[in-house]
CSV table of C-alpha atoms in Angstrom, one decimal:
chain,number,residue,atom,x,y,z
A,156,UNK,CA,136.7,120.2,72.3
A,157,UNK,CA,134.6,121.8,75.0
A,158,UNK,CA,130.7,122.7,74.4
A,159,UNK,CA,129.4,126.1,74.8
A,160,UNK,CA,129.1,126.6,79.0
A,161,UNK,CA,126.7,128.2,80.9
A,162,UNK,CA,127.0,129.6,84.6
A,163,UNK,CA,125.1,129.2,86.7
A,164,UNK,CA,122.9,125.9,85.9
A,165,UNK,CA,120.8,127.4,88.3
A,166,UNK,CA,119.8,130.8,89.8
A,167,UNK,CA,116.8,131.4,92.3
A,168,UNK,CA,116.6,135.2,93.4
A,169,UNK,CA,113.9,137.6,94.5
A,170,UNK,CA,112.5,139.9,92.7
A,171,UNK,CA,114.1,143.4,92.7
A,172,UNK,CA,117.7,141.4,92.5
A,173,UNK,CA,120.7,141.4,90.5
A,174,UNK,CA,121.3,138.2,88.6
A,175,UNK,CA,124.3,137.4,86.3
A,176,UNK,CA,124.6,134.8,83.7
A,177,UNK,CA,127.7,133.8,81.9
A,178,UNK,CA,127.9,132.3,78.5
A,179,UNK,CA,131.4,130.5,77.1
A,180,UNK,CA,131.0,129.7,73.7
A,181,UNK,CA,133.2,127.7,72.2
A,182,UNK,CA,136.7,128.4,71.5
A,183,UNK,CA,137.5,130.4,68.0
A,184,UNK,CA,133.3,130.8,67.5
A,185,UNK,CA,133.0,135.0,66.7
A,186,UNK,CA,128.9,134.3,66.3
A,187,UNK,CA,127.2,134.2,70.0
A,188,UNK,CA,123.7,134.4,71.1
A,189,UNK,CA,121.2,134.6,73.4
A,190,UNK,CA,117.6,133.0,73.8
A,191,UNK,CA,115.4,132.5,76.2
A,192,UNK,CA,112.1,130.1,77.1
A,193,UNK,CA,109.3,131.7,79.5
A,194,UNK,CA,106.8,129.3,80.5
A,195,UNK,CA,107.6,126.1,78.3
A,196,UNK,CA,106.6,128.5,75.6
A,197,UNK,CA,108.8,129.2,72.2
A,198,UNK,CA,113.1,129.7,72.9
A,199,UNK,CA,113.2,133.5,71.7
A,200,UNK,CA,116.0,135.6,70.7
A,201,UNK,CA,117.5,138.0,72.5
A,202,UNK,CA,120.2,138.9,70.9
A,203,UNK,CA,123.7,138.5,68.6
A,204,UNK,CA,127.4,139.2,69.3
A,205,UNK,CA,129.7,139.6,66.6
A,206,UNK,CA,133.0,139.6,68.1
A,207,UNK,CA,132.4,142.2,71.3
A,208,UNK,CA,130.0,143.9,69.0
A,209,UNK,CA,126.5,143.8,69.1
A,210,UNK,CA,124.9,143.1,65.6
A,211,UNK,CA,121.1,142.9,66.8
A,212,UNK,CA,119.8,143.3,69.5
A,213,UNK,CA,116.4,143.3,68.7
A,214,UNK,CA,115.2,140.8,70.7
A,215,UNK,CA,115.7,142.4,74.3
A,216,UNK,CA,112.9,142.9,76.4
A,217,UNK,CA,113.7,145.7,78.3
A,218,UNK,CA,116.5,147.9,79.3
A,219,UNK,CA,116.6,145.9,82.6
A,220,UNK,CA,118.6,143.2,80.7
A,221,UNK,CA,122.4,144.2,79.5
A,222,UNK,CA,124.8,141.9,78.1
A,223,UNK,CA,128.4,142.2,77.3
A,224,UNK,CA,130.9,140.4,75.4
A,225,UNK,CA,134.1,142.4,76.6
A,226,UNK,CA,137.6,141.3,74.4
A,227,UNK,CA,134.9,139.0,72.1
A,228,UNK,CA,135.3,135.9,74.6
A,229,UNK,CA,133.1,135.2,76.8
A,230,UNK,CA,129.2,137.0,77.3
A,231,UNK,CA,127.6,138.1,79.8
A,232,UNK,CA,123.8,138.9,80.2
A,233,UNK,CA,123.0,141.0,83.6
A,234,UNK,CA,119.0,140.9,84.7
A,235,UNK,CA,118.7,144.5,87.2
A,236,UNK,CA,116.3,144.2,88.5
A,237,UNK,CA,114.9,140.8,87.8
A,238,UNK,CA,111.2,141.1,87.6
A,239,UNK,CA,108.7,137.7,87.8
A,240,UNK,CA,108.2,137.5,84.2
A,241,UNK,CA,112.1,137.1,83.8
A,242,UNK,CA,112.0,133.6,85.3
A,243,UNK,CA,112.9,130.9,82.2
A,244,UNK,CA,115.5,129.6,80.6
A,245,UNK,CA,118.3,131.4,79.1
A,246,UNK,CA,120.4,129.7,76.5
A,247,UNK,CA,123.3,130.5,75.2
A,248,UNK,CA,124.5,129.7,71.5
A,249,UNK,CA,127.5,129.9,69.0
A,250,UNK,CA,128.6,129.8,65.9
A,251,UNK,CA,131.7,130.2,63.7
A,252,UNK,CA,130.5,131.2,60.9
A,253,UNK,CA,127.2,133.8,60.4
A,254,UNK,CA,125.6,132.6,57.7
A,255,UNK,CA,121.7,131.4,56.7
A,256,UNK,CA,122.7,127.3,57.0
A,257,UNK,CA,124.7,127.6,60.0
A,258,UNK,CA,124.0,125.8,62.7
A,259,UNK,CA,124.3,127.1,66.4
A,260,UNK,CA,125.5,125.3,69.0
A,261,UNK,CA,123.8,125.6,72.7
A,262,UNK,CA,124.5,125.3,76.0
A,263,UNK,CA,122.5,123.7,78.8
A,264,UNK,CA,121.3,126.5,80.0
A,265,UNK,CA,120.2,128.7,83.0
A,266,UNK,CA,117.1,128.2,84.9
A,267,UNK,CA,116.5,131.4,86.1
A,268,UNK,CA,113.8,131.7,89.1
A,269,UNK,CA,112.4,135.2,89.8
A,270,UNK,CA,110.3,134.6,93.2
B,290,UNK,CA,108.5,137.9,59.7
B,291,UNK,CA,109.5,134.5,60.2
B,292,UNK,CA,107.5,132.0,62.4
B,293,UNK,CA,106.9,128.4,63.4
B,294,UNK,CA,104.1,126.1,65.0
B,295,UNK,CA,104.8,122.9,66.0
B,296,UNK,CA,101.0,121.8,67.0
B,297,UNK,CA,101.1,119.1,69.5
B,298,UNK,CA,102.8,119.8,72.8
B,299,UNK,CA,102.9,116.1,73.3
B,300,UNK,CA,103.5,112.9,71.4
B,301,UNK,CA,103.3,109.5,72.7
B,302,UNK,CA,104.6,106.9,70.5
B,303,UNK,CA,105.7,102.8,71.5
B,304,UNK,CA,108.9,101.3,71.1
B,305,UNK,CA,109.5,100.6,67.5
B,306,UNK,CA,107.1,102.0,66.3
B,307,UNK,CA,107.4,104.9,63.7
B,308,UNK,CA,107.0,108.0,65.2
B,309,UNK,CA,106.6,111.3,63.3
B,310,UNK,CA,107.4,115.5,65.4
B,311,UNK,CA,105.4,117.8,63.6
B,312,UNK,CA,106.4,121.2,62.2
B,313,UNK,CA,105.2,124.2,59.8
B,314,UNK,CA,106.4,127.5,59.0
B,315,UNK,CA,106.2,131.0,57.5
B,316,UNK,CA,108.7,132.7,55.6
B,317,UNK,CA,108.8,135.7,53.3
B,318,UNK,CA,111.9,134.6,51.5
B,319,UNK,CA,114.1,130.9,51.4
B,320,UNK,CA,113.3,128.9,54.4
B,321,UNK,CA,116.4,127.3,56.5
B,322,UNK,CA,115.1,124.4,58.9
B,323,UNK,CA,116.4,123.5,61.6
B,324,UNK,CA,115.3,120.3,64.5
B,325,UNK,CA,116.7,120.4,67.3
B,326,UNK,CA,116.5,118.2,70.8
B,327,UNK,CA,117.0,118.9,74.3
B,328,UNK,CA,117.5,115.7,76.7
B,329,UNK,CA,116.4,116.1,80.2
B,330,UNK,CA,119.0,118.1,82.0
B,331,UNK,CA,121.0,118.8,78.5
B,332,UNK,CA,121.6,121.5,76.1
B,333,UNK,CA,120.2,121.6,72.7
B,334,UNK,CA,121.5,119.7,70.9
B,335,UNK,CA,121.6,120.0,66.7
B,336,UNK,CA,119.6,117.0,65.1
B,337,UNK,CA,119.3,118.0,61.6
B,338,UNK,CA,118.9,120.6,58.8
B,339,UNK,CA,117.2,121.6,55.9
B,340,UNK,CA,119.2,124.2,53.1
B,341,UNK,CA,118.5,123.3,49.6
B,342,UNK,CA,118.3,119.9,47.6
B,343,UNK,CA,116.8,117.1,48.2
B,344,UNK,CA,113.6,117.2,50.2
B,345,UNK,CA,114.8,114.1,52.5
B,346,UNK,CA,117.6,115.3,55.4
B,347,UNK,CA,119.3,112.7,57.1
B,348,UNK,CA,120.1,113.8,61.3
B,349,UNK,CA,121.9,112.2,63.7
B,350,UNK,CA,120.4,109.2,65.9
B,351,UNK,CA,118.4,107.9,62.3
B,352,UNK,CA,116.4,110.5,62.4
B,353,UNK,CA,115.0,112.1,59.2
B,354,UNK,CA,112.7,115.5,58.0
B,355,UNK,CA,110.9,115.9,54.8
B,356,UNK,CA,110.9,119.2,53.2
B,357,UNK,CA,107.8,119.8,52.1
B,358,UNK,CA,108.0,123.3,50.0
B,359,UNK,CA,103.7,123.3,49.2
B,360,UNK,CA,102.7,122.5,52.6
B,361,UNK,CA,105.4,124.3,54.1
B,362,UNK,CA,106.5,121.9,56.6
B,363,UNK,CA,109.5,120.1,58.1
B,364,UNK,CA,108.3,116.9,60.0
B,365,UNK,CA,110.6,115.2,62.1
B,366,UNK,CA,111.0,111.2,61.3
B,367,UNK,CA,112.4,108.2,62.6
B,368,UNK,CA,111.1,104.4,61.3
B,369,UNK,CA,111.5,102.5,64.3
B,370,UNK,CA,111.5,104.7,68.1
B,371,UNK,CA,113.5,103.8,71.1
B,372,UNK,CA,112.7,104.8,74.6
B,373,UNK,CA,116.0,106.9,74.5
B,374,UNK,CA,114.4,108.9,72.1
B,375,UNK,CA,112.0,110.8,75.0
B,376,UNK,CA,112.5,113.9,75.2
B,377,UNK,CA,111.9,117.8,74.1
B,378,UNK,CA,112.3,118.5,69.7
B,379,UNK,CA,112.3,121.8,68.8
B,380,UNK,CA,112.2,123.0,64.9
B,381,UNK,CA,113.4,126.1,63.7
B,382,UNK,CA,113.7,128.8,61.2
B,383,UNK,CA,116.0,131.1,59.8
B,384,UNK,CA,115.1,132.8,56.4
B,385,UNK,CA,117.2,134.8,53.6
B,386,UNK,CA,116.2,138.0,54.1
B,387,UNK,CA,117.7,141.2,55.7
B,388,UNK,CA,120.3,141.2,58.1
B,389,UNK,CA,119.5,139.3,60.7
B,390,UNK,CA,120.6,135.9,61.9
B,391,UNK,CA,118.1,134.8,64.3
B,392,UNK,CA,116.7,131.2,65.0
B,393,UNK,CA,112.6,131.5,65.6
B,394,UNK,CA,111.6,128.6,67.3
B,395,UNK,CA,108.5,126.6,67.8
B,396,UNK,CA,107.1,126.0,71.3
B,397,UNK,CA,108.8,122.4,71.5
B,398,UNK,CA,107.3,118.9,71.0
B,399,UNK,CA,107.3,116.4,74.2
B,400,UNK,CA,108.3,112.9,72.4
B,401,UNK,CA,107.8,109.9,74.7
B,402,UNK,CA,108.4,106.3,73.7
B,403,UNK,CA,106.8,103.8,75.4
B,404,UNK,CA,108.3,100.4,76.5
């Protein structure tokens, strides 16, 4: 069974750029997320799909940062414009079931670079 | 509001030697605890996790966390290390109250075992 997938592994763009990042989580999982690490500091949430609906999103920095989850498949989180303090890595998680002892499972990641 | 510290950025431990990954953490209701690792290049990967019951988890890779409920920490355990145990642990907690589903992590624990 395939892991949850990140696209790209990599992204280097300059600041005031577009930047997309794509999240497959794995296959039947209605539960997906989004973290990120800035700095080698603390992963934080950004946010949690439901489906294509977004249950919280509390976690979003900005309104520069939009993600989508179109037909509850895959996710998408678009950075416009990408600032400095974007650059990090953003993680991707899912999970079948939403409960308290559930586990996530991640993906490798996206190192973002914002120069 | 949940949170976690993991206080040392780096551990340094030799081949077979125990080695012990530090963790504490605040919660206003139940604690759920999570460790997690992340090998160089890799996702995160799940280790281990703490619901309810017995204060000793069992993870993969012989690793093991205490439960301590007073002190309000998880530490991260293994009896004898191996040098294919370097690399980034991160705890985490999720707690039984409100609506939310979010992971809070710490800032991550460098483990490297010495030859």
């Amino acid at each position: 069974e395939a892991g949850v997938t990140q696209f790209p592994s990599h992204s280097v763009i300059e600041k005031g750029q577009t930047v997309t990042l794509r999240c497959d989580p794995i296959s039947g999982h209605d539960n997906l997320y989004w973290y990120r690490r800035v700095m080698g500091k603390e992963i934080k949430f950004l946010l949690h799909f439901v489906k294509e609906s977004k249950q919280d999103e509390s976690g979003m920095p900005n309104n520069r940062f939009l993600a989508e989850r179109t037909g509850g498949t895959y996710s998408t989180l678009k950075v416009q414009p990408a600032e400095l303090e974007d650059s990090g890595v953003y993680f991707c998680a899912s999970s079948q079931i939403d409960g308290w002892n559930t586990e996530a499972f991640f993906g490798q990641g996206t190192r973002l670079t914002v120069v | 509001a949940q949170s976690v510290a993991q206080p040392e950025d780096q551990v340094n431990v030799a081949e077979g030697n125990p080695l012990t990954v530090k963790c504490t953490y605040s919660v206003s209701g139940n604690p759920y605890l999570f460790w997690y690792v992340q090998y160089p290049n890799r996702g995160l990967q799940f280790l281990l996790k703490y619901i309810t019951g017995d204060n000793l988890v069992k993870g993969s890779y012989g690793f093991e966390a205490e439960f301590n409920k007073s002190q309000t920490s998880f530490h991260l355990k293994k009896p004898s290390a191996l040098v294919s145990d370097s690399a980034l642990y991160f705890c985490a907690v999720r707690e039984d109250s409100g609506s939310a589903r979010q992971l809070t992590f710490g800032s991550g624990t460098q483990l490297t075992v010495l030859p």
